[in-house]
């Protein structure tokens, strides 16, 4: 019997939801309420070792990925990550490649962190929403001070140490109005990898309302179009923008690498600090708790019917409006958490961001089709 193939990326939370910032739109800080009365949210050495071993055992690819998230994962301390790397080396006797990625707000990065991350070949994602108040309006310290300067100091340490880093920009109702300012700022920082994440905050679980800070769907599409046009004109081959990379994958008939655009999801679950396994970062709740790795295994949870059904539901609940859409292959309904409005025909389950994605993907279709045509001619 052939070995089962799995593609997955587990968001490990070494300190749970703990963070040194109080970003106004953070959806994860409240997750600490799942563990009332708990004083420490630091993953124990025993749980860390179990996670490392099970993640390696569950991986069927030549490259084994570890993704450290939070909260703010750097709060676990360098000592924690030194142990993590040591366990990885201990349980990887076959010599497969291990890649560590860490998502951080950047404010805790100092020279010691820079040397460690560089020495151990970490990839770092760093959250920046733009210059000045475009960042500081929403991203503040626990005592409500601006966070951008410390973030930029951390980013510069990453750059100085040659660490591959990607900027993650949350697009909200404020910075969406300034696409060129935001993009030029990131270019001045010298970024080579860039992701834009739309802010969508529902105001209730049954209606279609969103918070004032949420990005309007049409505005998000216009924002992406403006940046795409600038990128096409000046930065092809210099900067990789994730959503453009994902759109271009359809030119080659490739599956998306980003979960929100895949036909089905379920491959990016969460492991909380105590070993609890949840179906997805946006579904960390009692309903989507699959199990705990103290009494089960990552491989077992990934292959479980609960997790598989969670993933299949994405395609099985697409409304007819999406099934008939000309850019369906680029979007596939995006993230299920955002599918809470009705189609023009009144069918439920349309993505709140549909108007924006449809604008953007149709705008870049000629570019993608040109890539596909050139690729076919070379074959």
Short mmCIF file of C-alpha atoms in Angstrom, two decimals:
data_model
loop_
_atom_site.label_atom_id
_atom_site.label_comp_id
_atom_site.label_asym_id
_atom_site.label_seq_id
_atom_site.Cartn_x
_atom_site.Cartn_y
_atom_site.Cartn_z
CA UNK A 1 0.00 0.00 0.00
CA UNK A 2 1.40 3.42 -0.97
CA UNK A 3 1.97 5.99 1.71
CA UNK A 4 -0.80 8.58 2.03
CA UNK A 5 0.16 11.98 0.70
CA UNK A 6 -0.65 15.00 2.85
CA UNK A 7 -0.24 18.70 2.17
CA UNK A 8 -0.60 20.71 5.34
CA UNK A 9 0.74 23.68 7.25
CA UNK A 10 -0.02 23.72 10.95
CA UNK A 11 -0.15 27.09 12.66
CA UNK A 12 1.53 26.33 15.97
CA UNK A 13 0.76 28.73 18.83
CA UNK A 14 3.63 28.45 21.34
CA UNK A 15 2.10 31.11 23.62
CA UNK A 16 -1.50 30.77 22.52
CA UNK A 17 -3.17 34.13 22.01
CA UNK A 18 -0.75 36.16 24.15
CA UNK A 19 0.64 39.27 22.48
CA UNK A 20 2.50 42.43 23.45
CA UNK A 21 0.36 44.52 21.08
CA UNK A 22 -3.34 45.34 21.15
CA UNK A 23 -4.20 45.66 17.46
CA UNK A 24 -7.78 46.87 17.19
CA UNK A 25 -8.73 44.29 14.60
CA UNK A 26 -7.01 41.24 16.09
CA UNK A 27 -9.36 38.25 16.03
CA UNK A 28 -7.12 35.95 18.07
CA UNK A 29 -6.58 37.74 21.41
CA UNK A 30 -9.98 36.59 22.64
CA UNK A 31 -9.03 32.92 22.14
CA UNK A 32 -7.33 32.89 25.53
CA UNK A 33 -10.88 32.80 26.92
CA UNK A 34 -11.06 29.18 25.73
CA UNK A 35 -8.75 28.39 28.64
CA UNK A 36 -10.23 30.17 31.70
CA UNK A 37 -8.10 30.25 34.79
CA UNK A 38 -4.91 29.32 32.98
CA UNK A 39 -1.91 31.30 34.20
CA UNK A 40 0.72 30.17 31.70
CA UNK A 41 0.18 29.88 27.99
CA UNK A 42 3.71 28.79 27.15
CA UNK A 43 3.86 25.41 25.42
CA UNK A 44 5.61 22.93 27.69
CA UNK A 45 8.81 21.19 26.66
CA UNK A 46 6.96 17.87 26.65
CA UNK A 47 4.24 19.23 24.34
CA UNK A 48 6.82 20.90 22.11
CA UNK A 49 8.72 17.64 21.68
CA UNK A 50 5.51 15.73 20.96
CA UNK A 51 4.47 18.32 18.35
CA UNK A 52 7.85 18.28 16.61
CA UNK A 53 7.89 14.49 16.41
CA UNK A 54 4.29 14.19 15.21
CA UNK A 55 4.68 16.96 12.64
CA UNK A 56 7.69 15.18 11.13
CA UNK A 57 5.89 11.82 11.20
CA UNK A 58 2.80 13.28 9.52
CA UNK A 59 4.79 14.99 6.75
CA UNK A 60 4.91 13.04 3.49
CA UNK A 61 6.84 15.58 1.43
CA UNK A 62 10.59 16.02 1.17
CA UNK A 63 10.28 19.46 2.77
CA UNK A 64 8.84 19.59 6.29
CA UNK A 65 7.27 22.90 7.30
CA UNK A 66 6.87 24.40 10.76
CA UNK A 67 4.83 27.60 11.05
CA UNK A 68 4.99 29.51 14.34
CA UNK A 69 2.12 31.92 14.99
CA UNK A 70 0.36 33.72 17.80
CA UNK A 71 -0.53 35.97 19.39
CA UNK A 72 3.11 36.94 19.24
CA UNK A 73 5.29 33.80 19.07
CA UNK A 74 8.49 35.62 20.01
CA UNK A 75 7.07 35.91 23.54
CA UNK A 76 8.02 32.24 23.92
CA UNK A 77 11.66 33.37 23.97
CA UNK A 78 14.76 32.31 22.08
CA UNK A 79 15.33 29.41 24.48
CA UNK A 80 12.02 27.87 23.42
CA UNK A 81 12.95 28.02 19.75
CA UNK A 82 16.44 26.66 20.42
CA UNK A 83 14.73 23.62 21.93
CA UNK A 84 12.39 23.40 18.93
CA UNK A 85 15.31 23.34 16.50
CA UNK A 86 17.11 20.75 18.65
CA UNK A 87 14.03 18.48 18.62
CA UNK A 88 13.73 18.89 14.86
CA UNK A 89 17.30 17.72 14.38
CA UNK A 90 16.78 14.85 16.82
CA UNK A 91 13.70 13.48 15.05
CA UNK A 92 14.78 14.05 11.45
CA UNK A 93 17.32 11.26 10.98
CA UNK A 94 16.54 10.90 7.27
CA UNK A 95 17.89 14.39 6.65
CA UNK A 96 14.80 15.83 4.99
CA UNK A 97 14.72 19.61 4.66
CA UNK A 98 13.02 21.43 7.52
CA UNK A 99 11.79 24.99 7.05
CA UNK A 100 10.74 27.17 9.96
CA UNK A 101 8.50 30.15 9.35
CA UNK A 102 7.52 32.64 12.02
CA UNK A 103 4.85 35.36 11.85
CA UNK A 104 5.64 38.35 14.06
CA UNK A 105 4.72 41.96 14.68
CA UNK A 106 8.47 42.65 14.70
CA UNK A 107 8.58 44.79 17.84
CA UNK A 108 10.53 42.25 19.92
CA UNK A 109 13.24 41.52 17.37
CA UNK A 110 16.69 42.51 18.61
CA UNK A 111 20.21 41.61 17.50
CA UNK A 112 20.14 38.28 19.37
CA UNK A 113 16.91 37.29 17.64
CA UNK A 114 18.34 38.38 14.31
CA UNK A 115 21.42 36.19 14.70
CA UNK A 116 19.39 33.20 15.87
CA UNK A 117 16.82 33.40 13.06
CA UNK A 118 19.60 33.80 10.50
CA UNK A 119 21.71 30.96 11.93
CA UNK A 120 18.74 28.58 11.84
CA UNK A 121 17.47 29.73 8.42
CA UNK A 122 14.07 30.92 9.62
CA UNK A 123 11.72 32.66 7.21
CA UNK A 124 9.94 35.61 8.85
CA UNK A 125 6.61 37.19 8.08
CA UNK A 126 6.26 40.67 9.55
CA UNK A 127 3.03 42.64 9.86
CA UNK A 128 3.12 46.23 8.54
CA UNK A 129 0.07 48.14 7.31
CA UNK A 130 1.81 51.15 5.76
CA UNK A 131 3.66 54.29 6.83
CA UNK A 132 2.84 56.47 9.84
CA UNK A 133 -0.76 56.46 10.96
CA UNK A 134 -1.73 53.92 8.31
CA UNK A 135 0.01 51.44 10.61
CA UNK A 136 -0.31 53.12 14.01
CA UNK A 137 -4.04 53.76 13.82
CA UNK A 138 -4.79 50.08 14.39
CA UNK A 139 -1.51 48.62 15.66
CA UNK A 140 -0.70 49.86 19.17
CA UNK A 141 1.18 48.61 22.20
CA UNK A 142 -0.61 47.41 25.34
CA UNK A 143 -0.36 50.96 26.73
CA UNK A 144 -1.68 52.36 23.43
CA UNK A 145 1.58 53.72 22.06
CA UNK A 146 2.39 53.64 18.33
CA UNK A 147 4.12 50.43 17.27
CA UNK A 148 5.53 51.25 13.81
CA UNK A 149 8.99 52.46 14.83
CA UNK A 150 9.78 49.30 16.80
CA UNK A 151 8.41 47.19 13.98
CA UNK A 152 10.65 48.91 11.44
CA UNK A 153 13.67 48.46 13.71
CA UNK A 154 12.90 44.76 13.86
CA UNK A 155 12.42 44.57 10.12
CA UNK A 156 15.78 46.24 9.54
CA UNK A 157 17.48 43.67 11.79
CA UNK A 158 15.91 40.91 9.70
CA UNK A 159 17.21 42.53 6.52
CA UNK A 160 20.69 43.13 7.94
CA UNK A 161 20.95 39.46 8.86
CA UNK A 162 19.86 38.31 5.41
CA UNK A 163 16.64 36.71 6.67
CA UNK A 164 14.02 36.04 4.01
CA UNK A 165 11.06 38.11 5.12
CA UNK A 166 7.59 38.77 3.79
CA UNK A 167 5.49 41.80 4.66
CA UNK A 168 1.87 41.06 5.52
CA UNK A 169 -0.35 44.13 5.15
CA UNK A 170 -3.89 44.13 6.54
CA UNK A 171 -6.02 46.21 4.18
CA UNK A 172 -8.67 48.11 6.10
CA UNK A 173 -11.06 51.01 5.56
CA UNK A 174 -8.21 53.49 6.06
CA UNK A 175 -5.16 52.34 4.09
CA UNK A 176 -7.32 51.02 1.23
CA UNK A 177 -7.68 54.65 0.15
CA UNK A 178 -3.92 54.98 -0.37
CA UNK A 179 -2.69 52.09 -2.54
CA UNK A 180 0.27 53.94 -4.05
CA UNK A 181 1.42 55.33 -0.71
CA UNK A 182 1.30 51.86 0.84
CA UNK A 183 3.00 50.14 -2.08
CA UNK A 184 5.72 52.79 -2.45
CA UNK A 185 6.45 52.53 1.27
CA UNK A 186 6.98 48.79 1.01
CA UNK A 187 9.19 49.25 -2.03
CA UNK A 188 11.31 51.75 -0.08
CA UNK A 189 11.70 49.12 2.64
CA UNK A 190 13.16 46.83 0.00
CA UNK A 191 10.60 44.09 0.36
CA UNK A 192 10.68 41.21 -2.11
CA UNK A 193 7.60 39.35 -0.83
CA UNK A 194 4.27 41.02 -0.13
CA UNK A 195 0.85 39.81 0.98
CA UNK A 196 -2.34 41.85 1.27
CA UNK A 197 -4.90 40.54 3.75
CA UNK A 198 -8.38 42.13 3.66
CA UNK A 199 -9.95 43.04 7.01
CA UNK A 200 -13.48 41.68 7.33
CA UNK A 201 -15.07 41.90 10.78
CA UNK A 202 -18.67 40.79 11.10
CA UNK A 203 -20.75 42.75 13.57
CA UNK A 204 -23.02 39.78 14.27
CA UNK A 205 -23.12 36.07 13.47
CA UNK A 206 -26.43 36.06 11.61
CA UNK A 207 -26.46 39.29 9.58
CA UNK A 208 -24.29 40.69 6.82
CA UNK A 209 -23.03 43.80 8.61
CA UNK A 210 -19.35 44.57 9.09
CA UNK A 211 -17.39 46.92 11.33
CA UNK A 212 -16.47 50.45 10.18
CA UNK A 213 -12.82 49.35 10.08
CA UNK A 214 -13.57 46.58 7.57
CA UNK A 215 -12.55 47.13 3.98
CA UNK A 216 -15.36 47.65 1.47
CA UNK A 217 -15.34 44.93 -1.17
CA UNK A 218 -15.23 47.27 -4.17
CA UNK A 219 -12.53 49.41 -2.58
CA UNK A 220 -10.42 46.32 -1.97
CA UNK A 221 -10.68 45.41 -5.66
CA UNK A 222 -9.65 48.92 -6.71
CA UNK A 223 -6.73 48.82 -4.26
CA UNK A 224 -5.44 45.57 -5.75
CA UNK A 225 -5.91 46.84 -9.31
CA UNK A 226 -3.89 49.99 -8.58
CA UNK A 227 -1.03 47.96 -7.13
CA UNK A 228 -1.20 45.37 -9.92
CA UNK A 229 -0.89 48.09 -12.58
CA UNK A 230 2.08 49.62 -10.80
CA UNK A 231 3.68 46.19 -10.40
CA UNK A 232 3.21 45.29 -14.06
CA UNK A 233 4.73 48.59 -15.13
CA UNK A 234 7.74 48.61 -12.81
CA UNK A 235 8.27 45.56 -10.62
CA UNK A 236 7.80 42.26 -12.49
CA UNK A 237 10.59 39.97 -11.40
CA UNK A 238 11.52 42.25 -8.50
CA UNK A 239 8.64 41.80 -6.06
CA UNK A 240 6.40 38.78 -5.53
CA UNK A 241 2.87 39.76 -4.54
CA UNK A 242 1.01 36.74 -3.23
CA UNK A 243 -2.38 37.35 -4.81
CA UNK A 244 -0.80 37.95 -8.23
CA UNK A 245 1.29 34.80 -7.82
CA UNK A 246 -1.89 32.87 -6.99
CA UNK A 247 -3.76 34.24 -10.00
CA UNK A 248 -0.83 33.32 -12.25
CA UNK A 249 -0.90 29.71 -11.06
CA UNK A 250 -4.10 29.19 -13.05
CA UNK A 251 -2.11 29.85 -16.24
CA UNK A 252 -0.27 26.57 -15.62
CA UNK A 253 -3.24 24.63 -14.28
CA UNK A 254 -1.61 24.51 -10.85
CA UNK A 255 -3.39 24.13 -7.54
CA UNK A 256 -3.30 27.25 -5.38
CA UNK A 257 -0.77 27.34 -2.56
CA UNK A 258 -2.89 29.77 -0.51
CA UNK A 259 -5.68 28.00 1.35
CA UNK A 260 -8.32 30.68 0.76
CA UNK A 261 -8.17 30.17 -3.00
CA UNK A 262 -8.03 26.38 -3.01
CA UNK A 263 -11.04 24.33 -4.10
CA UNK A 264 -11.19 22.83 -0.62
CA UNK A 265 -9.50 23.79 2.63
CA UNK A 266 -8.61 22.03 5.87
CA UNK A 267 -4.86 21.88 5.30
CA UNK A 268 -4.01 24.81 7.59
CA UNK A 269 -5.17 23.82 11.07
CA UNK A 270 -4.09 25.28 14.41
CA UNK A 271 -2.21 23.64 17.26
CA UNK A 272 -2.73 25.57 20.49
CA UNK A 273 -0.15 25.79 23.27
CA UNK A 274 -1.67 22.84 25.18
CA UNK A 275 -1.84 20.50 22.18
CA UNK A 276 -5.44 21.20 21.13
CA UNK A 277 -5.93 20.77 17.37
CA UNK A 278 -8.48 23.09 15.70
CA UNK A 279 -9.68 22.93 12.10
CA UNK A 280 -8.52 26.43 11.09
CA UNK A 281 -7.09 29.67 12.46
CA UNK A 282 -10.46 31.35 11.89
CA UNK A 283 -12.38 28.52 13.54
CA UNK A 284 -10.66 28.15 16.89
CA UNK A 285 -13.75 27.33 18.93
CA UNK A 286 -15.28 24.36 20.72
CA UNK A 287 -17.20 23.28 17.64
CA UNK A 288 -14.02 22.88 15.60
CA UNK A 289 -11.83 21.26 18.25
CA UNK A 290 -10.79 17.98 16.64
CA UNK A 291 -8.68 16.59 19.49
CA UNK A 292 -5.46 16.90 21.47
CA UNK A 293 -2.11 15.43 20.44
CA UNK A 294 -1.66 13.98 23.93
CA UNK A 295 -4.38 11.44 23.12
CA UNK A 296 -4.19 11.44 19.32
CA UNK A 297 -1.81 12.28 16.49
CA UNK A 298 -1.49 15.09 13.98
CA UNK A 299 -1.66 12.56 11.15
CA UNK A 300 -4.83 11.09 12.60
CA UNK A 301 -6.47 14.49 13.03
CA UNK A 302 -5.50 15.64 9.53
CA UNK A 303 -6.97 12.45 8.05
CA UNK A 304 -10.02 12.39 10.29
CA UNK A 305 -13.50 12.59 8.83
CA UNK A 306 -14.20 15.74 10.87
CA UNK A 307 -11.25 17.58 9.32
CA UNK A 308 -11.89 16.21 5.85
CA UNK A 309 -15.57 17.20 6.03
CA UNK A 310 -14.59 20.68 7.20
CA UNK A 311 -12.39 21.03 4.11
CA UNK A 312 -14.94 19.62 1.63
CA UNK A 313 -17.66 21.96 2.87
CA UNK A 314 -15.91 24.83 1.12
CA UNK A 315 -16.68 23.57 -2.39
CA UNK A 316 -19.92 21.83 -1.48
CA UNK A 317 -21.56 25.03 -0.27
CA UNK A 318 -20.64 27.32 -3.17
CA UNK A 319 -23.72 29.15 -4.49
CA UNK A 320 -24.66 28.86 -8.18
CA UNK A 321 -23.42 32.41 -8.74
CA UNK A 322 -19.90 31.22 -7.87
CA UNK A 323 -20.15 27.98 -9.83
CA UNK A 324 -20.96 29.97 -12.98
CA UNK A 325 -18.35 32.71 -12.36
CA UNK A 326 -15.74 33.37 -15.06
CA UNK A 327 -12.96 33.76 -12.47
CA UNK A 328 -13.99 30.88 -10.23
CA UNK A 329 -10.65 29.08 -10.74
CA UNK A 330 -8.81 32.10 -9.32
CA UNK A 331 -11.03 32.51 -6.27
CA UNK A 332 -13.06 29.35 -5.50
CA UNK A 333 -15.22 31.38 -3.15
CA UNK A 334 -12.25 32.55 -1.02
CA UNK A 335 -12.37 31.90 2.74
CA UNK A 336 -15.60 30.35 4.11
CA UNK A 337 -15.51 32.77 7.07
CA UNK A 338 -16.32 35.61 4.64
CA UNK A 339 -19.21 33.88 2.86
CA UNK A 340 -22.12 35.51 4.64
CA UNK A 341 -23.93 37.69 2.08
CA UNK A 342 -26.50 36.74 -0.56
CA UNK A 343 -26.04 36.50 -4.32
CA UNK A 344 -27.96 38.86 -6.65
CA UNK A 345 -30.55 36.07 -6.92
CA UNK A 346 -30.89 35.88 -3.15
CA UNK A 347 -28.99 32.61 -2.61
CA UNK A 348 -27.00 32.64 0.66
CA UNK A 349 -23.27 31.93 0.93
CA UNK A 350 -21.69 34.55 -1.31
CA UNK A 351 -18.36 35.96 -0.19
CA UNK A 352 -18.50 39.47 1.25
CA UNK A 353 -15.44 40.35 -0.88
CA UNK A 354 -16.86 38.95 -4.12
CA UNK A 355 -17.26 42.30 -5.86
CA UNK A 356 -13.64 43.23 -5.17
CA UNK A 357 -12.15 39.88 -6.14
CA UNK A 358 -14.21 39.78 -9.32
CA UNK A 359 -12.97 43.25 -10.26
CA UNK A 360 -9.35 42.37 -9.62
CA UNK A 361 -9.24 38.90 -11.16
CA UNK A 362 -11.03 40.09 -14.32
CA UNK A 363 -8.59 42.99 -14.52
CA UNK A 364 -5.56 40.70 -14.40
CA UNK A 365 -7.03 37.96 -16.62
CA UNK A 366 -5.44 39.29 -19.84
CA UNK A 367 -2.04 39.19 -18.10
CA UNK A 368 -2.63 35.63 -16.88
CA UNK A 369 -3.90 34.52 -20.29
CA UNK A 370 -0.81 35.99 -21.94
CA UNK A 371 1.35 33.97 -19.54
CA UNK A 372 -0.63 30.83 -20.37
CA UNK A 373 -0.29 31.45 -24.11
CA UNK A 374 3.47 32.00 -23.86
CA UNK A 375 3.85 28.87 -21.73
CA UNK A 376 1.89 26.74 -24.21
CA UNK A 377 3.97 28.01 -27.12
CA UNK A 378 7.24 27.09 -25.40
CA UNK A 379 5.99 23.58 -24.71
#
